[in-house]
mmCIF file of C-alpha atoms in Angstrom:
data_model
loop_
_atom_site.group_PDB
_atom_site.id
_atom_site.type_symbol
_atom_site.label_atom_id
_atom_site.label_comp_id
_atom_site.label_asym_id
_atom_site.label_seq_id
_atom_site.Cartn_x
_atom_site.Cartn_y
_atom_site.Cartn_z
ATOM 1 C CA UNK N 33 -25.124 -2.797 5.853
ATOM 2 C CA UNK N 34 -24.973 -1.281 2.336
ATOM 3 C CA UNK N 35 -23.683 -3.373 -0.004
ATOM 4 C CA UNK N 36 -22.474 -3.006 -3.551
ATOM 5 C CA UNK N 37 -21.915 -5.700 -5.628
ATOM 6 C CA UNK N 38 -20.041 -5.838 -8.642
ATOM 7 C CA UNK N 39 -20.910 -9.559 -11.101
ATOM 8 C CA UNK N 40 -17.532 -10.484 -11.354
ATOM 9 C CA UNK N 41 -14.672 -11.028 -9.605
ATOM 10 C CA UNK N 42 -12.964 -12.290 -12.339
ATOM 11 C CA UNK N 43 -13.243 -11.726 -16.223
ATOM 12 C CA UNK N 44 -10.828 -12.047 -19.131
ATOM 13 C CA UNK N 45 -12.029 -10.699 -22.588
ATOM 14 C CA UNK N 46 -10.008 -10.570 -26.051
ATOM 15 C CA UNK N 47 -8.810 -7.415 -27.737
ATOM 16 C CA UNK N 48 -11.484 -5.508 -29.632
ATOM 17 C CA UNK N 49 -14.484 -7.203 -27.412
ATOM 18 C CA UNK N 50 -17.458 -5.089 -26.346
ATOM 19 C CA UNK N 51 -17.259 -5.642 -22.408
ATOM 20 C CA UNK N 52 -20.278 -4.973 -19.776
ATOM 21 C CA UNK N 53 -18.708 -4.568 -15.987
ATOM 22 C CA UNK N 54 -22.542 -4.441 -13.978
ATOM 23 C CA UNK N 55 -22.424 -2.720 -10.147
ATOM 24 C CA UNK N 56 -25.814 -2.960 -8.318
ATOM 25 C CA UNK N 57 -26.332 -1.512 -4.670
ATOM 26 C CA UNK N 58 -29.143 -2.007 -2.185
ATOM 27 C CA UNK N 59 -29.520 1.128 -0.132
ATOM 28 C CA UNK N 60 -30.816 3.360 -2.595
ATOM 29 C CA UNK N 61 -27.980 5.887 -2.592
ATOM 30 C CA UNK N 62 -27.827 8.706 -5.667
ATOM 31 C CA UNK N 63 -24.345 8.544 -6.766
ATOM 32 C CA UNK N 64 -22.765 5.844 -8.074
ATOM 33 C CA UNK N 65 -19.022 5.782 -9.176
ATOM 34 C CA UNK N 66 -16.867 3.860 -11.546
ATOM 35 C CA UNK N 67 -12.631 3.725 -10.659
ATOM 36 C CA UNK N 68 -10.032 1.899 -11.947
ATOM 37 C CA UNK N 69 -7.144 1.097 -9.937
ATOM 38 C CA UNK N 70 -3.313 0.211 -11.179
ATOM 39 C CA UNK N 71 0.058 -0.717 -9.218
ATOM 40 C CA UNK N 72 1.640 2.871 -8.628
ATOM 41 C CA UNK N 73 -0.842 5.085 -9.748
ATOM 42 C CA UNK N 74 -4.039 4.369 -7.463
ATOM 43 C CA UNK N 75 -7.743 5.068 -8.169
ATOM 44 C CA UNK N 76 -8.239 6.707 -10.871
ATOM 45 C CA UNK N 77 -12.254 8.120 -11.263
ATOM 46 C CA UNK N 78 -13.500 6.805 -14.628
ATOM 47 C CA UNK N 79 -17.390 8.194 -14.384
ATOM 48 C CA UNK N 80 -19.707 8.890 -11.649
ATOM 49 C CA UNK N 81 -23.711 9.662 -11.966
ATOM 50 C CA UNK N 82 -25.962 11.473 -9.220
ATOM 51 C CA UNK N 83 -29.334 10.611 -10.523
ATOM 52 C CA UNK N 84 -30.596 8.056 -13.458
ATOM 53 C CA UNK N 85 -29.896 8.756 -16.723
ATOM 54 C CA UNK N 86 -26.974 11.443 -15.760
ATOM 55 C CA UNK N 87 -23.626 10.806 -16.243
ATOM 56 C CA UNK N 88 -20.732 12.667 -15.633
ATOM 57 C CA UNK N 89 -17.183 12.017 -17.191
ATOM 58 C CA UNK N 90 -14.321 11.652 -14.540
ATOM 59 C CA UNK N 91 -10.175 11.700 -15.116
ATOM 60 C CA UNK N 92 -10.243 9.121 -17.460
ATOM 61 C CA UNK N 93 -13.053 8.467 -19.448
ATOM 62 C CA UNK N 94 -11.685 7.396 -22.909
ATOM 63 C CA UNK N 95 -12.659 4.220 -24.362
ATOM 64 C CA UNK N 96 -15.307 3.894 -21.840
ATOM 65 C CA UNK N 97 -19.114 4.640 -21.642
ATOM 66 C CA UNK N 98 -21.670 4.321 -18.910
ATOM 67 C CA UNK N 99 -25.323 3.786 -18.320
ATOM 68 C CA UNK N 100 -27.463 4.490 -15.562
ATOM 69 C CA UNK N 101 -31.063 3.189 -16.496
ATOM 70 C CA UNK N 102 -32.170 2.406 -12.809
ATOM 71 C CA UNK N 103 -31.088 4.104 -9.599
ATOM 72 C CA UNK N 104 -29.463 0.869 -8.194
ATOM 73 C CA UNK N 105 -27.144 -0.099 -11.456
ATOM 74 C CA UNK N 106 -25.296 1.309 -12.539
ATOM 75 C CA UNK N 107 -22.894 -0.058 -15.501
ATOM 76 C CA UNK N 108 -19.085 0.514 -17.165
ATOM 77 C CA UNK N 109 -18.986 -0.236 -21.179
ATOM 78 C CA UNK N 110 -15.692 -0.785 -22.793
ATOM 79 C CA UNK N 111 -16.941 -0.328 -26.113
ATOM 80 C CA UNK N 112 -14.058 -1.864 -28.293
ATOM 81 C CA UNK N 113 -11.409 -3.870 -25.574
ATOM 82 C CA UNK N 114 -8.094 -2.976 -25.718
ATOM 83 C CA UNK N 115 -5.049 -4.275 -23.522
ATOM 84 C CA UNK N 116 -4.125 -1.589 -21.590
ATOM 85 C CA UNK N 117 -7.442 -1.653 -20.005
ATOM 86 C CA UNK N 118 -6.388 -4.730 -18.248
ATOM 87 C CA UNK N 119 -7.094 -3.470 -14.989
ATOM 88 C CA UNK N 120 -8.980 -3.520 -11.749
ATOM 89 C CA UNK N 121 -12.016 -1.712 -11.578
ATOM 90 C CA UNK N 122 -13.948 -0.443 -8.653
ATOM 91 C CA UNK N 123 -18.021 0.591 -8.254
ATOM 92 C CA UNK N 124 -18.477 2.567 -5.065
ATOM 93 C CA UNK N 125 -21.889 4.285 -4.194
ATOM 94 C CA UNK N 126 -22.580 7.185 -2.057
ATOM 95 C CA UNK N 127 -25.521 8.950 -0.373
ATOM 96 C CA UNK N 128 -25.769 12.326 -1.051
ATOM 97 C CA UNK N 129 -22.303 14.240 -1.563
ATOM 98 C CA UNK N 130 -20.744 13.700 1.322
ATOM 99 C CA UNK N 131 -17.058 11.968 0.551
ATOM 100 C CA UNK N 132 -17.114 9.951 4.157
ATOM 101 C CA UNK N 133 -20.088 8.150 2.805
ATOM 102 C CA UNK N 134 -18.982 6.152 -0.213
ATOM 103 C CA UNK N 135 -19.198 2.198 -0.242
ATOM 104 C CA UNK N 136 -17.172 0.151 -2.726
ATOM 105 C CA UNK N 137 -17.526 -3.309 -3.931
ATOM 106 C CA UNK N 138 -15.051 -5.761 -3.669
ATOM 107 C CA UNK N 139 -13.831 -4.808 -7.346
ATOM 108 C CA UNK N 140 -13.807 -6.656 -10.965
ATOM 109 C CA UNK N 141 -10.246 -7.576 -12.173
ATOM 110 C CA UNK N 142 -10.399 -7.381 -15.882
ATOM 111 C CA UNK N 143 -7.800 -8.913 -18.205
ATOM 112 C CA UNK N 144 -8.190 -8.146 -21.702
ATOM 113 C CA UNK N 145 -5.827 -10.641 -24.188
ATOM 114 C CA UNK Y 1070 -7.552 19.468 -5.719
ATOM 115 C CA UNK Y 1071 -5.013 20.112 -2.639
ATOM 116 C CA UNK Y 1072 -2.432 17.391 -2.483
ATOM 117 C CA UNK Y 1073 -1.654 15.218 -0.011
ATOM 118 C CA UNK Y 1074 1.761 13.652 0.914
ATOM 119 C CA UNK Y 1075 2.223 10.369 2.588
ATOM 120 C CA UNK Y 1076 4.920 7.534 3.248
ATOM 121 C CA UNK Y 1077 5.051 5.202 0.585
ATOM 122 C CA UNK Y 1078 5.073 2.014 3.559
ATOM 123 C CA UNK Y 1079 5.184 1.796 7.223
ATOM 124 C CA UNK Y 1080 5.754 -1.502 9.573
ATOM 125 C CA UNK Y 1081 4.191 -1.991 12.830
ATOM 126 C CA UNK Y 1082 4.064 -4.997 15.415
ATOM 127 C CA UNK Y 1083 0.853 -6.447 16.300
ATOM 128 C CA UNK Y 1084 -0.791 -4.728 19.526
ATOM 129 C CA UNK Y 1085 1.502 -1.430 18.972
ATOM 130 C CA UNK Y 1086 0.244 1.745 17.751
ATOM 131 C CA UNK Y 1087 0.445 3.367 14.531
ATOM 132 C CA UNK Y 1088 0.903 6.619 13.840
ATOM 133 C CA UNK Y 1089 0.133 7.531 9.912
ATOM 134 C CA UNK Y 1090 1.250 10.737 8.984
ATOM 135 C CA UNK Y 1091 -0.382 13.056 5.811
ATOM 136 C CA UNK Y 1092 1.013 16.237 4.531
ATOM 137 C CA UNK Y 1093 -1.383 18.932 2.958
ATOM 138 C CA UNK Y 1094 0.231 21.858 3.091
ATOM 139 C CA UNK Y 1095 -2.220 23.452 0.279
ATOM 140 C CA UNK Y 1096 -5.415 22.538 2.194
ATOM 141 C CA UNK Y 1097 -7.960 25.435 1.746
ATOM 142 C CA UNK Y 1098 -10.433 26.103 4.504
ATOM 143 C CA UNK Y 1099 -13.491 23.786 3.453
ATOM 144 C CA UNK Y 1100 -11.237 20.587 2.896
ATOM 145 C CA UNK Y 1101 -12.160 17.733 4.951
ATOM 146 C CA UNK Y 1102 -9.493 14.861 5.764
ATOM 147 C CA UNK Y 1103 -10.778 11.637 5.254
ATOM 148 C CA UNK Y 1104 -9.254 8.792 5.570
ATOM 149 C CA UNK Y 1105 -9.834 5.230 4.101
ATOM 150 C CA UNK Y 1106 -8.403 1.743 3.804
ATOM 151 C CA UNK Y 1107 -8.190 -0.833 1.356
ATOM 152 C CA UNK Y 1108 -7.545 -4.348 2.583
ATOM 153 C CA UNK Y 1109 -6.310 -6.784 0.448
ATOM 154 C CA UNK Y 1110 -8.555 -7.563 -2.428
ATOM 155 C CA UNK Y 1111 -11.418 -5.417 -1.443
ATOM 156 C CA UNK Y 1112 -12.277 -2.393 -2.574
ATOM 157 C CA UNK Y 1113 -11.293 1.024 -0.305
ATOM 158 C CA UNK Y 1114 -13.317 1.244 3.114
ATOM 159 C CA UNK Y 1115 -14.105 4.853 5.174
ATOM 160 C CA UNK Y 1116 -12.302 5.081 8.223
ATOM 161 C CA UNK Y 1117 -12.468 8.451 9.690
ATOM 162 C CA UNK Y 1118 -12.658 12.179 8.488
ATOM 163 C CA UNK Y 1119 -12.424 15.540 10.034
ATOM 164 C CA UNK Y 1120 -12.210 19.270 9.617
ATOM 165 C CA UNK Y 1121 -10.638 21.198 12.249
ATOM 166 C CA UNK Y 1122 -10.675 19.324 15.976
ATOM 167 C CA UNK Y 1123 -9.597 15.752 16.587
ATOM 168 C CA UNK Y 1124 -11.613 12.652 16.063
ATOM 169 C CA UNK Y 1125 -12.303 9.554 17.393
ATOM 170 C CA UNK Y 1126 -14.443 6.722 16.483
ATOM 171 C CA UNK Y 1127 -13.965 2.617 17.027
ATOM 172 C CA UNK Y 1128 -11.248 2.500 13.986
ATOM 173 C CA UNK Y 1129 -9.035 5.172 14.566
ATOM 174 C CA UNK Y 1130 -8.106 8.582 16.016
ATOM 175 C CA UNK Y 1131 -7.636 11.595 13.618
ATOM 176 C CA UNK Y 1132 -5.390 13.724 14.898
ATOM 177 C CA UNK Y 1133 -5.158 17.480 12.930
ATOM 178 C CA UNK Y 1134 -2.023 19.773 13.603
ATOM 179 C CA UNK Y 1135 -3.495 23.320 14.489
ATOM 180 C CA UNK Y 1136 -2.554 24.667 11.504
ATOM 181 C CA UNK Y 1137 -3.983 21.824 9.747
ATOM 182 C CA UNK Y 1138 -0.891 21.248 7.403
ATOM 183 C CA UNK Y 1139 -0.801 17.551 8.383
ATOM 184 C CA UNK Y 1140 -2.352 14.773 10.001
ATOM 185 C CA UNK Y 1141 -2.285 11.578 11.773
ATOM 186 C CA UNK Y 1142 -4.530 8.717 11.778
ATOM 187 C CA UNK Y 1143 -3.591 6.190 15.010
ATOM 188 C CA UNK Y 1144 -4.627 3.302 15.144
ATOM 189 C CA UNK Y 1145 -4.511 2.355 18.959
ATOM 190 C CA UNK Y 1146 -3.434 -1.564 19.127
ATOM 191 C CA UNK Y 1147 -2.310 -2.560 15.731
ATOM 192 C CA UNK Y 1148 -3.993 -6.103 14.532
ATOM 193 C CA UNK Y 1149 -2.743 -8.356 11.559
ATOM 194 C CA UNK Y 1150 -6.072 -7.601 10.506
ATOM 195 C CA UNK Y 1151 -5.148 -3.734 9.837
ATOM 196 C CA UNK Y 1152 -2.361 -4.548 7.225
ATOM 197 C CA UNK Y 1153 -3.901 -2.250 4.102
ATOM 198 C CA UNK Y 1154 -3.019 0.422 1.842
ATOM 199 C CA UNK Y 1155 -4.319 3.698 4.413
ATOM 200 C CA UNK Y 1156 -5.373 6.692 1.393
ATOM 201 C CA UNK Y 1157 -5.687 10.254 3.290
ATOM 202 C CA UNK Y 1158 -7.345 12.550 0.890
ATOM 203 C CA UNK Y 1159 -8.732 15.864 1.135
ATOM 204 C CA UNK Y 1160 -11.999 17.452 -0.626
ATOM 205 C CA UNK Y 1161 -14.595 19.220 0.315
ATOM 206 C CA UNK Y 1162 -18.355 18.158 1.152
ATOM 207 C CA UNK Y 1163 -19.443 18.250 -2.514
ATOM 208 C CA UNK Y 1164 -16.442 16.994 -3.783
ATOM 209 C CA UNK Y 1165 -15.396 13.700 -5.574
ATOM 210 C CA UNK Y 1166 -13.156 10.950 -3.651
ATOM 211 C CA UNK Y 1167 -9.947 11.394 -5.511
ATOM 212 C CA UNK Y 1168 -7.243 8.802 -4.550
ATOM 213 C CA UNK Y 1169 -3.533 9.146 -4.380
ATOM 214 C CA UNK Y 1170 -1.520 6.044 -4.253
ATOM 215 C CA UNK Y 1171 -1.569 5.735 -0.234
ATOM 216 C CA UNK Y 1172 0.492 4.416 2.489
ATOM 217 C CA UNK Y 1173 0.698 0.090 2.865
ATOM 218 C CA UNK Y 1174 1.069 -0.705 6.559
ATOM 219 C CA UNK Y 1175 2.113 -4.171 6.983
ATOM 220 C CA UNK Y 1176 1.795 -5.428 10.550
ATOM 221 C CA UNK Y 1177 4.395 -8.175 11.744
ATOM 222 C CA UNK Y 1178 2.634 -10.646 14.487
#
C-alpha cells in the first residue's frame, strides 16, 4: 500500500516561529499536495508540485512556502507563525493526474500560541 | 470549478443502506465524480469515481442520473465503521482535488 507519512501528529509552535511540517511517501508518485483543513470550510489546497524543484501555488498560499528537493518529500514552511494558522494540515500524493489516485496522510494538527 | 451540493449530515442504522445524494447541476462534459471519505482523524480516502455509467467496486455503488445533474453513492450494508465526512467533488482528469465541506454520516448500531 502507498503510504504517506506526515512527522507529526501533533505540534504546537509560538507566534512568529519559523515552522517545518515534513510529508514523505514511498511509492514514488509525481505530485505531491499540501491542504489545510478547518471546521466549516473543508480542504483548502495550500501548494501542490508535479516534479522536484516545481512548485505551484494553490487557493491559499500566503504566509506559506514549500520545497520539493527530492521526489519523495515534500515540505510546508510557515515562514513567520501566526495564530490563525492554527490548523490541520494534510499531505496527499498522487500518481500522475488522475484525481481518483491521491493518498493522504493521516494529517499534522498545528497549534500556533 | 463546477459546484457540487450535498446534505450537510445524514443518519443511518448499522446493516441499512445509504443513499448519499450530490447535486452538480453545472457539470461540463469532462467532469468526473469522485467520491472520497474522511474517517475520523485521518486524512480523506478515494472511494469511487465515474463519468457517465454506474459504478461499482467493494466500497460503494456510484449511481449517475442520465443527465448527470446528480449522484448517489450507496453504500450497501452500512457499518459503524463507515461513520465519515463523504466529499463528492467533480474535476476533470488533469484537474486538482478541490474539497467542499462534505456530508458526515453517522451510523447508529
Amino acid at each position: 500500500d502507498v503510504k504517506v507519512t506526515q512527522s507529526s501528529r501533533y505540534l504546537v509552535k509560538r507566534t512568529g516561529e519559523k515552522v517545518f511540517l515534513e510529508c514523505v511517501q514511498d511509492m514514488d508518485h509525481e505530485n505531491m499536495f499540501w491542504y489545510r483543513q478547518d471546521p466549516g470550510l473543508g480542504l483548502r489546497l495550500i501548494y501542490f508540485s508535479y516534479d522536484v524543484k516545481m512548485k505551484e501555488k494553490g487557493d491559499i498560499p500566503e504566509g506559506y512556502s514549500v520545497s520539493r528537493e527530492k521526489k519523495e518529500r515534500f515540505s510546508l514552511i510557515l515562514e513567520s507563525a501566526s495564530t490563525n494558522q492554527t490548523s490541520m494540515y494534510l499531505c496527499a500524493s498522487s500518481l500522475g493526474a488522475l484525481p481518483h489516485g491521491y493518498t493522504f496522510g493521516s494529517g499534522t494538527r498545528l497549534t500556533v500560541v | 470549478d463546477a459546484k457540487t451540493t450535498q446534505p450537510n449530515s445524514m443518519e443511518s442504522n448499522e446493516e441499512e443502506p445509504v443513499h448519499l445524494p450530490c447535486n452538480h447541476s453545472t457539470i461540463s462534459g469532462t467532469d468526473y465524480i469522485h467520491w472520497y471519505r474522511q474517517l475520523p482523524s485521518q486524512g480523506p480516502e478515494y472511494v469511487i469515481h465515474g463519468l457517465t455509467s454506474n459504478v461499482n467496486n467493494r466500497m460503494a455503488s456510484l449511481a449517475i442520473a442520465e443527465d448527470r445533474k446528480s449522484s448517489t453513492l450507496i453504500l450497501h450494508r452500512a457499518t459503524l465503521r463507515d461513520a465519515a465526512v463523504y466529499y463528492c467533488i467533480l474535476c476533470r482528469n488533469t484537474d486538482k482535488l478541490i474539497f467542499g465541506t462534505g456530508t458526515r454520516l453517522q451510523v447508529f448500531p
